[in-house]
Amino acid sequence: MTKALIVIDVQVDFCPGGALAVPDGDQVVAPINAMMGKYDAVLMTQDWHPDGHSSFASQYADASPYDVVQMPYGAQVLWPDHCVINSVGAQFHSDLDLTGDLILRKGYRPAIDSYSAFFENDHSTATGLHGYLQERRINDLTLVGLATDFCVAYSALDAARLGYDVTVDLTACRAINLNGSLDEALTRMQEANVRLDGALR
Ligand code: VGL
Ligand code: ZN
């Protein structure tokens, strides 16, 4: 069994003071750094949006952040501008250990958002991560990071669907929790046989 730790979006904009701050988002950094030595591979994702990305509420005349709109690929939450390519907010948290093998950027296509590390929000445009993991014979994934109910959950659900053995370590995750999104994400992950480790924070 080859095991990877996948660290999701531990970036300045998702931490307190950031543009899309996840409550206590910075609290994941210490536990994640402490976990890294226990895996054969450590991969990180980085939310990475061009200016004017279609998931930004600022792009619509009469929309506010956290409104939900219909995109050609389905429902999409509109967010405050965040993780803009090359901005400070898109950088990893400055205390995060970057001794990893791979940084995977996602969300860089203007017309489509990408929560999952595996597929964009149309659930069919691949990021290439599955091929990377297959070629390295990695079949056991532990996911941690931000946010539990969006990018962590979408990644975990896709990974389970692709046949990986998937664990989400809740002690090293924090949630946005928008209109029940956390409960829904936890239920969907349980139904998909994603192992939920540790107590919810
Ligand atoms: C995320 C909303 C928008 C996340 C990224 O990392 O969970 N959420 N972009
Ligand atoms: Zn984003």
JSON list of N, CA and C in Angstrom, two decimals, residues 87-155:
[
{"chain": "A", "resi": 87, "resn": "SER", "atom": "N", "xyz": [-1.29, 36.53, -6.40]},
{"chain": "A", "resi": 87, "resn": "SER", "atom": "CA", "xyz": [-1.55, 37.43, -5.29]},
{"chain": "A", "resi": 87, "resn": "SER", "atom": "C", "xyz": [-1.03, 36.83, -3.99]},
{"chain": "A", "resi": 88, "resn": "VAL", "atom": "N", "xyz": [-0.88, 37.68, -2.97]},
{"chain": "A", "resi": 88, "resn": "VAL", "atom": "CA", "xyz": [-0.46, 37.20, -1.65]},
{"chain": "A", "resi": 88, "resn": "VAL", "atom": "C", "xyz": [-1.48, 36.20, -1.11]},
{"chain": "A", "resi": 89, "resn": "GLY", "atom": "N", "xyz": [-2.78, 36.48, -1.35]},
{"chain": "A", "resi": 89, "resn": "GLY", "atom": "CA", "xyz": [-3.82, 35.60, -0.84]},
{"chain": "A", "resi": 89, "resn": "GLY", "atom": "C", "xyz": [-3.75, 34.18, -1.41]},
{"chain": "A", "resi": 90, "resn": "ALA", "atom": "N", "xyz": [-3.15, 34.03, -2.56]},
{"chain": "A", "resi": 90, "resn": "ALA", "atom": "CA", "xyz": [-3.04, 32.71, -3.18]},
{"chain": "A", "resi": 90, "resn": "ALA", "atom": "C", "xyz": [-1.84, 31.92, -2.66]},
{"chain": "A", "resi": 91, "resn": "GLN", "atom": "N", "xyz": [-0.96, 32.59, -1.90]},
{"chain": "A", "resi": 91, "resn": "GLN", "atom": "CA", "xyz": [0.22, 31.88, -1.39]},
{"chain": "A", "resi": 91, "resn": "GLN", "atom": "C", "xyz": [-0.19, 30.88, -0.30]},
{"chain": "A", "resi": 92, "resn": "PHE", "atom": "N", "xyz": [0.63, 29.88, -0.12]},
{"chain": "A", "resi": 92, "resn": "PHE", "atom": "CA", "xyz": [0.40, 28.95, 1.00]},
{"chain": "A", "resi": 92, "resn": "PHE", "atom": "C", "xyz": [0.62, 29.70, 2.32]},
{"chain": "A", "resi": 93, "resn": "HIS", "atom": "N", "xyz": [-0.07, 29.25, 3.37]},
{"chain": "A", "resi": 93, "resn": "HIS", "atom": "CA", "xyz": [0.17, 29.81, 4.70]},
{"chain": "A", "resi": 93, "resn": "HIS", "atom": "C", "xyz": [1.68, 29.76, 4.98]},
{"chain": "A", "resi": 94, "resn": "SER", "atom": "N", "xyz": [2.21, 30.83, 5.52]},
{"chain": "A", "resi": 94, "resn": "SER", "atom": "CA", "xyz": [3.68, 30.93, 5.61]},
{"chain": "A", "resi": 94, "resn": "SER", "atom": "C", "xyz": [4.31, 29.89, 6.54]},
{"chain": "A", "resi": 95, "resn": "ASP", "atom": "N", "xyz": [3.54, 29.28, 7.43]},
{"chain": "A", "resi": 95, "resn": "ASP", "atom": "CA", "xyz": [4.10, 28.25, 8.32]},
{"chain": "A", "resi": 95, "resn": "ASP", "atom": "C", "xyz": [3.92, 26.84, 7.76]},
{"chain": "A", "resi": 96, "resn": "LEU", "atom": "N", "xyz": [3.24, 26.70, 6.63]},
{"chain": "A", "resi": 96, "resn": "LEU", "atom": "CA", "xyz": [3.04, 25.36, 6.07]},
{"chain": "A", "resi": 96, "resn": "LEU", "atom": "C", "xyz": [4.36, 24.81, 5.54]},
{"chain": "A", "resi": 97, "resn": "ASP", "atom": "N", "xyz": [4.67, 23.58, 5.93]},
{"chain": "A", "resi": 97, "resn": "ASP", "atom": "CA", "xyz": [5.88, 22.90, 5.45]},
{"chain": "A", "resi": 97, "resn": "ASP", "atom": "C", "xyz": [5.67, 22.56, 3.96]},
{"chain": "A", "resi": 98, "resn": "LEU", "atom": "N", "xyz": [6.51, 23.10, 3.12]},
{"chain": "A", "resi": 98, "resn": "LEU", "atom": "CA", "xyz": [6.33, 22.88, 1.68]},
{"chain": "A", "resi": 98, "resn": "LEU", "atom": "C", "xyz": [7.21, 21.76, 1.14]},
{"chain": "A", "resi": 99, "resn": "THR", "atom": "N", "xyz": [7.71, 20.91, 2.04]},
{"chain": "A", "resi": 99, "resn": "THR", "atom": "CA", "xyz": [8.54, 19.77, 1.63]},
{"chain": "A", "resi": 99, "resn": "THR", "atom": "C", "xyz": [7.68, 18.68, 1.01]},
{"chain": "A", "resi": 100, "resn": "GLY", "atom": "N", "xyz": [6.98, 18.99, -0.05]},
{"chain": "A", "resi": 100, "resn": "GLY", "atom": "CA", "xyz": [6.11, 17.99, -0.67]},
{"chain": "A", "resi": 100, "resn": "GLY", "atom": "C", "xyz": [6.63, 17.60, -2.03]},
{"chain": "A", "resi": 101, "resn": "ASP", "atom": "N", "xyz": [5.93, 16.67, -2.68]},
{"chain": "A", "resi": 101, "resn": "ASP", "atom": "CA", "xyz": [6.36, 16.17, -3.98]},
{"chain": "A", "resi": 101, "resn": "ASP", "atom": "C", "xyz": [5.73, 16.92, -5.15]},
{"chain": "A", "resi": 102, "resn": "LEU", "atom": "N", "xyz": [4.49, 17.39, -4.93]},
{"chain": "A", "resi": 102, "resn": "LEU", "atom": "CA", "xyz": [3.75, 17.95, -6.07]},
{"chain": "A", "resi": 102, "resn": "LEU", "atom": "C", "xyz": [2.83, 19.06, -5.58]},
{"chain": "A", "resi": 103, "resn": "ILE", "atom": "N", "xyz": [2.78, 20.14, -6.33]},
{"chain": "A", "resi": 103, "resn": "ILE", "atom": "CA", "xyz": [1.78, 21.19, -6.11]},
{"chain": "A", "resi": 103, "resn": "ILE", "atom": "C", "xyz": [0.85, 21.18, -7.32]},
{"chain": "A", "resi": 104, "resn": "LEU", "atom": "N", "xyz": [-0.42, 20.96, -7.07]},
{"chain": "A", "resi": 104, "resn": "LEU", "atom": "CA", "xyz": [-1.41, 20.91, -8.16]},
{"chain": "A", "resi": 104, "resn": "LEU", "atom": "C", "xyz": [-2.28, 22.17, -8.08]},
{"chain": "A", "resi": 105, "resn": "ARG", "atom": "N", "xyz": [-2.26, 22.96, -9.12]},
{"chain": "A", "resi": 105, "resn": "ARG", "atom": "CA", "xyz": [-3.10, 24.17, -9.14]},
{"chain": "A", "resi": 105, "resn": "ARG", "atom": "C", "xyz": [-4.42, 23.84, -9.81]},
{"chain": "A", "resi": 106, "resn": "LYS", "atom": "N", "xyz": [-5.47, 24.51, -9.34]},
{"chain": "A", "resi": 106, "resn": "LYS", "atom": "CA", "xyz": [-6.81, 24.23, -9.88]},
{"chain": "A", "resi": 106, "resn": "LYS", "atom": "C", "xyz": [-7.64, 25.49, -9.85]},
{"chain": "A", "resi": 107, "resn": "GLY", "atom": "N", "xyz": [-8.62, 25.55, -10.77]},
{"chain": "A", "resi": 107, "resn": "GLY", "atom": "CA", "xyz": [-9.50, 26.71, -10.84]},
{"chain": "A", "resi": 107, "resn": "GLY", "atom": "C", "xyz": [-8.98, 27.81, -11.75]},
{"chain": "A", "resi": 108, "resn": "TYR", "atom": "N", "xyz": [-8.02, 27.47, -12.62]},
{"chain": "A", "resi": 108, "resn": "TYR", "atom": "CA", "xyz": [-7.40, 28.49, -13.46]},
{"chain": "A", "resi": 108, "resn": "TYR", "atom": "C", "xyz": [-8.13, 28.74, -14.77]},
{"chain": "A", "resi": 109, "resn": "ARG", "atom": "N", "xyz": [-9.16, 27.92, -15.07]},
{"chain": "A", "resi": 109, "resn": "ARG", "atom": "CA", "xyz": [-9.94, 28.20, -16.29]},
{"chain": "A", "resi": 109, "resn": "ARG", "atom": "C", "xyz": [-11.03, 29.21, -15.92]},
{"chain": "A", "resi": 110, "resn": "PRO", "atom": "N", "xyz": [-11.11, 30.33, -16.66]},
{"chain": "A", "resi": 110, "resn": "PRO", "atom": "CA", "xyz": [-12.02, 31.40, -16.26]},
{"chain": "A", "resi": 110, "resn": "PRO", "atom": "C", "xyz": [-13.48, 30.97, -16.14]},
{"chain": "A", "resi": 111, "resn": "ALA", "atom": "N", "xyz": [-13.93, 30.06, -16.98]},
{"chain": "A", "resi": 111, "resn": "ALA", "atom": "CA", "xyz": [-15.36, 29.78, -17.06]},
{"chain": "A", "resi": 111, "resn": "ALA", "atom": "C", "xyz": [-15.83, 28.64, -16.16]},
{"chain": "A", "resi": 112, "resn": "ILE", "atom": "N", "xyz": [-14.91, 28.03, -15.42]},
{"chain": "A", "resi": 112, "resn": "ILE", "atom": "CA", "xyz": [-15.33, 26.88, -14.61]},
{"chain": "A", "resi": 112, "resn": "ILE", "atom": "C", "xyz": [-14.53, 26.83, -13.31]},
{"chain": "A", "resi": 113, "resn": "ASP", "atom": "N", "xyz": [-15.26, 26.56, -12.22]},
{"chain": "A", "resi": 113, "resn": "ASP", "atom": "CA", "xyz": [-14.58, 26.45, -10.94]},
{"chain": "A", "resi": 113, "resn": "ASP", "atom": "C", "xyz": [-14.11, 25.00, -10.75]},
{"chain": "A", "resi": 114, "resn": "SER", "atom": "N", "xyz": [-13.21, 24.81, -9.83]},
{"chain": "A", "resi": 114, "resn": "SER", "atom": "CA", "xyz": [-12.69, 23.46, -9.56]},
{"chain": "A", "resi": 114, "resn": "SER", "atom": "C", "xyz": [-12.48, 23.31, -8.06]},
{"chain": "A", "resi": 115, "resn": "TYR", "atom": "N", "xyz": [-13.43, 22.70, -7.40]},
{"chain": "A", "resi": 115, "resn": "TYR", "atom": "CA", "xyz": [-13.26, 22.41, -5.97]},
{"chain": "A", "resi": 115, "resn": "TYR", "atom": "C", "xyz": [-12.37, 21.19, -5.77]},
{"chain": "A", "resi": 116, "resn": "SER", "atom": "N", "xyz": [-12.66, 20.16, -6.56]},
{"chain": "A", "resi": 116, "resn": "SER", "atom": "CA", "xyz": [-11.98, 18.88, -6.38]},
{"chain": "A", "resi": 116, "resn": "SER", "atom": "C", "xyz": [-10.58, 18.92, -6.97]},
{"chain": "A", "resi": 117, "resn": "ALA", "atom": "N", "xyz": [-9.69, 18.16, -6.36]},
{"chain": "A", "resi": 117, "resn": "ALA", "atom": "CA", "xyz": [-8.33, 18.01, -6.90]},
{"chain": "A", "resi": 117, "resn": "ALA", "atom": "C", "xyz": [-8.31, 17.12, -8.13]},
{"chain": "A", "resi": 118, "resn": "PHE", "atom": "N", "xyz": [-9.41, 16.39, -8.38]},
{"chain": "A", "resi": 118, "resn": "PHE", "atom": "CA", "xyz": [-9.45, 15.43, -9.49]},
{"chain": "A", "resi": 118, "resn": "PHE", "atom": "C", "xyz": [-10.20, 15.93, -10.72]},
{"chain": "A", "resi": 119, "resn": "PHE", "atom": "N", "xyz": [-11.32, 16.61, -10.50]},
{"chain": "A", "resi": 119, "resn": "PHE", "atom": "CA", "xyz": [-12.14, 17.07, -11.63]},
{"chain": "A", "resi": 119, "resn": "PHE", "atom": "C", "xyz": [-12.63, 18.48, -11.36]},
{"chain": "A", "resi": 120, "resn": "GLU", "atom": "N", "xyz": [-12.78, 19.25, -12.41]},
{"chain": "A", "resi": 120, "resn": "GLU", "atom": "CA", "xyz": [-13.38, 20.57, -12.28]},
{"chain": "A", "resi": 120, "resn": "GLU", "atom": "C", "xyz": [-14.87, 20.39, -11.97]},
{"chain": "A", "resi": 121, "resn": "ASN", "atom": "N", "xyz": [-15.57, 21.49, -11.74]},
{"chain": "A", "resi": 121, "resn": "ASN", "atom": "CA", "xyz": [-16.94, 21.38, -11.23]},
{"chain": "A", "resi": 121, "resn": "ASN", "atom": "C", "xyz": [-17.96, 20.82, -12.23]},
{"chain": "A", "resi": 122, "resn": "ASP", "atom": "N", "xyz": [-17.51, 20.56, -13.48]},
{"chain": "A", "resi": 122, "resn": "ASP", "atom": "CA", "xyz": [-18.39, 19.83, -14.40]},
{"chain": "A", "resi": 122, "resn": "ASP", "atom": "C", "xyz": [-18.31, 18.32, -14.14]},
{"chain": "A", "resi": 123, "resn": "HIS", "atom": "N", "xyz": [-17.45, 17.91, -13.20]},
{"chain": "A", "resi": 123, "resn": "HIS", "atom": "CA", "xyz": [-17.24, 16.51, -12.83]},
{"chain": "A", "resi": 123, "resn": "HIS", "atom": "C", "xyz": [-16.67, 15.67, -13.97]},
{"chain": "A", "resi": 124, "resn": "SER", "atom": "N", "xyz": [-16.20, 16.31, -15.05]},
{"chain": "A", "resi": 124, "resn": "SER", "atom": "CA", "xyz": [-15.64, 15.52, -16.14]},
{"chain": "A", "resi": 124, "resn": "SER", "atom": "C", "xyz": [-14.28, 16.03, -16.65]},
{"chain": "A", "resi": 125, "resn": "THR", "atom": "N", "xyz": [-13.98, 17.32, -16.48]},
{"chain": "A", "resi": 125, "resn": "THR", "atom": "CA", "xyz": [-12.67, 17.81, -16.93]},
{"chain": "A", "resi": 125, "resn": "THR", "atom": "C", "xyz": [-11.62, 17.42, -15.89]},
{"chain": "A", "resi": 126, "resn": "ALA", "atom": "N", "xyz": [-10.70, 16.54, -16.28]},
{"chain": "A", "resi": 126, "resn": "ALA", "atom": "CA", "xyz": [-9.72, 16.00, -15.33]},
{"chain": "A", "resi": 126, "resn": "ALA", "atom": "C", "xyz": [-8.57, 16.97, -15.09]},
{"chain": "A", "resi": 127, "resn": "THR", "atom": "N", "xyz": [-8.07, 16.96, -13.86]},
{"chain": "A", "resi": 127, "resn": "THR", "atom": "CA", "xyz": [-6.90, 17.78, -13.54]},
{"chain": "A", "resi": 127, "resn": "THR", "atom": "C", "xyz": [-5.59, 17.06, -13.83]},
{"chain": "A", "resi": 128, "resn": "GLY", "atom": "N", "xyz": [-5.66, 15.75, -14.01]},
{"chain": "A", "resi": 128, "resn": "GLY", "atom": "CA", "xyz": [-4.45, 14.95, -14.22]},
{"chain": "A", "resi": 128, "resn": "GLY", "atom": "C", "xyz": [-3.95, 14.25, -12.96]},
{"chain": "A", "resi": 129, "resn": "LEU", "atom": "N", "xyz": [-4.53, 14.55, -11.81]},
{"chain": "A", "resi": 129, "resn": "LEU", "atom": "CA", "xyz": [-4.06, 13.95, -10.56]},
{"chain": "A", "resi": 129, "resn": "LEU", "atom": "C", "xyz": [-4.22, 12.44, -10.53]},
{"chain": "A", "resi": 130, "resn": "HIS", "atom": "N", "xyz": [-5.32, 11.95, -11.09]},
{"chain": "A", "resi": 130, "resn": "HIS", "atom": "CA", "xyz": [-5.57, 10.50, -11.08]},
{"chain": "A", "resi": 130, "resn": "HIS", "atom": "C", "xyz": [-4.45, 9.77, -11.83]},
{"chain": "A", "resi": 131, "resn": "GLY", "atom": "N", "xyz": [-4.07, 10.29, -12.97]},
{"chain": "A", "resi": 131, "resn": "GLY", "atom": "CA", "xyz": [-2.98, 9.68, -13.75]},
{"chain": "A", "resi": 131, "resn": "GLY", "atom": "C", "xyz": [-1.66, 9.71, -12.98]},
{"chain": "A", "resi": 132, "resn": "TYR", "atom": "N", "xyz": [-1.40, 10.81, -12.33]},
{"chain": "A", "resi": 132, "resn": "TYR", "atom": "CA", "xyz": [-0.18, 10.96, -11.52]},
{"chain": "A", "resi": 132, "resn": "TYR", "atom": "C", "xyz": [-0.14, 9.90, -10.42]},
{"chain": "A", "resi": 133, "resn": "LEU", "atom": "N", "xyz": [-1.24, 9.77, -9.71]},
{"chain": "A", "resi": 133, "resn": "LEU", "atom": "CA", "xyz": [-1.29, 8.81, -8.60]},
{"chain": "A", "resi": 133, "resn": "LEU", "atom": "C", "xyz": [-1.19, 7.38, -9.10]},
{"chain": "A", "resi": 134, "resn": "GLN", "atom": "N", "xyz": [-1.87, 7.09, -10.22]},
{"chain": "A", "resi": 134, "resn": "GLN", "atom": "CA", "xyz": [-1.81, 5.73, -10.77]},
{"chain": "A", "resi": 134, "resn": "GLN", "atom": "C", "xyz": [-0.38, 5.38, -11.17]},
{"chain": "A", "resi": 135, "resn": "GLU", "atom": "N", "xyz": [0.29, 6.32, -11.81]},
{"chain": "A", "resi": 135, "resn": "GLU", "atom": "CA", "xyz": [1.65, 6.04, -12.27]},
{"chain": "A", "resi": 135, "resn": "GLU", "atom": "C", "xyz": [2.59, 5.81, -11.09]},
{"chain": "A", "resi": 136, "resn": "ARG", "atom": "N", "xyz": [2.30, 6.47, -9.97]},
{"chain": "A", "resi": 136, "resn": "ARG", "atom": "CA", "xyz": [3.13, 6.26, -8.76]},
{"chain": "A", "resi": 136, "resn": "ARG", "atom": "C", "xyz": [2.62, 5.11, -7.90]},
{"chain": "A", "resi": 137, "resn": "ARG", "atom": "N", "xyz": [1.59, 4.41, -8.37]},
{"chain": "A", "resi": 137, "resn": "ARG", "atom": "CA", "xyz": [1.01, 3.26, -7.64]},
{"chain": "A", "resi": 137, "resn": "ARG", "atom": "C", "xyz": [0.54, 3.67, -6.23]},
{"chain": "A", "resi": 138, "resn": "ILE", "atom": "N", "xyz": [-0.01, 4.85, -6.14]},
{"chain": "A", "resi": 138, "resn": "ILE", "atom": "CA", "xyz": [-0.54, 5.33, -4.86]},
{"chain": "A", "resi": 138, "resn": "ILE", "atom": "C", "xyz": [-2.04, 5.02, -4.83]},
{"chain": "A", "resi": 139, "resn": "ASN", "atom": "N", "xyz": [-2.47, 4.27, -3.81]},
{"chain": "A", "resi": 139, "resn": "ASN", "atom": "CA", "xyz": [-3.89, 3.89, -3.76]},
{"chain": "A", "resi": 139, "resn": "ASN", "atom": "C", "xyz": [-4.57, 4.26, -2.45]},
{"chain": "A", "resi": 140, "resn": "ASP", "atom": "N", "xyz": [-3.81, 4.80, -1.52]},
{"chain": "A", "resi": 140, "resn": "ASP", "atom": "CA", "xyz": [-4.35, 5.11, -0.20]},
{"chain": "A", "resi": 140, "resn": "ASP", "atom": "C", "xyz": [-4.15, 6.60, 0.06]},
{"chain": "A", "resi": 141, "resn": "LEU", "atom": "N", "xyz": [-5.24, 7.32, 0.19]},
{"chain": "A", "resi": 141, "resn": "LEU", "atom": "CA", "xyz": [-5.15, 8.78, 0.30]},
{"chain": "A", "resi": 141, "resn": "LEU", "atom": "C", "xyz": [-5.71, 9.27, 1.63]},
{"chain": "A", "resi": 142, "resn": "THR", "atom": "N", "xyz": [-4.97, 10.18, 2.26]},
{"chain": "A", "resi": 142, "resn": "THR", "atom": "CA", "xyz": [-5.51, 10.91, 3.41]},
{"chain": "A", "resi": 142, "resn": "THR", "atom": "C", "xyz": [-5.59, 12.37, 3.01]},
{"chain": "A", "resi": 143, "resn": "LEU", "atom": "N", "xyz": [-6.79, 12.95, 3.19]},
{"chain": "A", "resi": 143, "resn": "LEU", "atom": "CA", "xyz": [-7.01, 14.33, 2.80]},
{"chain": "A", "resi": 143, "resn": "LEU", "atom": "C", "xyz": [-7.17, 15.20, 4.03]},
{"chain": "A", "resi": 144, "resn": "VAL", "atom": "N", "xyz": [-6.54, 16.36, 3.99]},
{"chain": "A", "resi": 144, "resn": "VAL", "atom": "CA", "xyz": [-6.62, 17.35, 5.07]},
{"chain": "A", "resi": 144, "resn": "VAL", "atom": "C", "xyz": [-6.62, 18.74, 4.44]},
{"chain": "A", "resi": 145, "resn": "GLY", "atom": "N", "xyz": [-7.03, 19.75, 5.21]},
{"chain": "A", "resi": 145, "resn": "GLY", "atom": "CA", "xyz": [-6.92, 21.12, 4.72]},
{"chain": "A", "resi": 145, "resn": "GLY", "atom": "C", "xyz": [-8.25, 21.85, 4.73]},
{"chain": "A", "resi": 146, "resn": "LEU", "atom": "N", "xyz": [-8.43, 22.72, 3.73]},
{"chain": "A", "resi": 146, "resn": "LEU", "atom": "CA", "xyz": [-9.53, 23.69, 3.70]},
{"chain": "A", "resi": 146, "resn": "LEU", "atom": "C", "xyz": [-10.24, 23.64, 2.35]},
{"chain": "A", "resi": 147, "resn": "ALA", "atom": "N", "xyz": [-11.50, 23.77, 2.31]},
{"chain": "A", "resi": 147, "resn": "ALA", "atom": "CA", "xyz": [-12.40, 23.71, 3.44]},
{"chain": "A", "resi": 147, "resn": "ALA", "atom": "C", "xyz": [-13.07, 22.33, 3.44]},
{"chain": "A", "resi": 148, "resn": "THR", "atom": "N", "xyz": [-13.32, 21.80, 4.62]},
{"chain": "A", "resi": 148, "resn": "THR", "atom": "CA", "xyz": [-13.91, 20.46, 4.77]},
{"chain": "A", "resi": 148, "resn": "THR", "atom": "C", "xyz": [-15.08, 20.23, 3.83]},
{"chain": "A", "resi": 149, "resn": "ASP", "atom": "N", "xyz": [-15.99, 21.23, 3.77]},
{"chain": "A", "resi": 149, "resn": "ASP", "atom": "CA", "xyz": [-17.27, 21.05, 3.08]},
{"chain": "A", "resi": 149, "resn": "ASP", "atom": "C", "xyz": [-17.24, 21.43, 1.61]},
{"chain": "A", "resi": 150, "resn": "PHE", "atom": "N", "xyz": [-16.12, 21.95, 1.12]},
{"chain": "A", "resi": 150, "resn": "PHE", "atom": "CA", "xyz": [-16.02, 22.25, -0.31]},
{"chain": "A", "resi": 150, "resn": "PHE", "atom": "C", "xyz": [-14.84, 21.47, -0.91]},
{"chain": "A", "resi": 151, "resn": "CYS", "atom": "N", "xyz": [-13.67, 22.04, -0.93]},
{"chain": "A", "resi": 151, "resn": "CYS", "atom": "CA", "xyz": [-12.60, 21.38, -1.69]},
{"chain": "A", "resi": 151, "resn": "CYS", "atom": "C", "xyz": [-12.16, 20.05, -1.10]},
{"chain": "A", "resi": 152, "resn": "VAL", "atom": "N", "xyz": [-12.18, 19.91, 0.23]},
{"chain": "A", "resi": 152, "resn": "VAL", "atom": "CA", "xyz": [-11.80, 18.61, 0.81]},
{"chain": "A", "resi": 152, "resn": "VAL", "atom": "C", "xyz": [-12.86, 17.56, 0.47]},
{"chain": "A", "resi": 153, "resn": "ALA", "atom": "N", "xyz": [-14.13, 17.89, 0.69]},
{"chain": "A", "resi": 153, "resn": "ALA", "atom": "CA", "xyz": [-15.21, 16.92, 0.44]},
{"chain": "A", "resi": 153, "resn": "ALA", "atom": "C", "xyz": [-15.30, 16.54, -1.04]},
{"chain": "A", "resi": 154, "resn": "TYR", "atom": "N", "xyz": [-15.25, 17.53, -1.93]},
{"chain": "A", "resi": 154, "resn": "TYR", "atom": "CA", "xyz": [-15.34, 17.22, -3.36]},
{"chain": "A", "resi": 154, "resn": "TYR", "atom": "C", "xyz": [-14.18, 16.32, -3.80]},
{"chain": "A", "resi": 155, "resn": "SER", "atom": "N", "xyz": [-13.00, 16.59, -3.26]},
{"chain": "A", "resi": 155, "resn": "SER", "atom": "CA", "xyz": [-11.84, 15.76, -3.60]},
{"chain": "A", "resi": 155, "resn": "SER", "atom": "C", "xyz": [-12.01, 14.34, -3.07]}
]
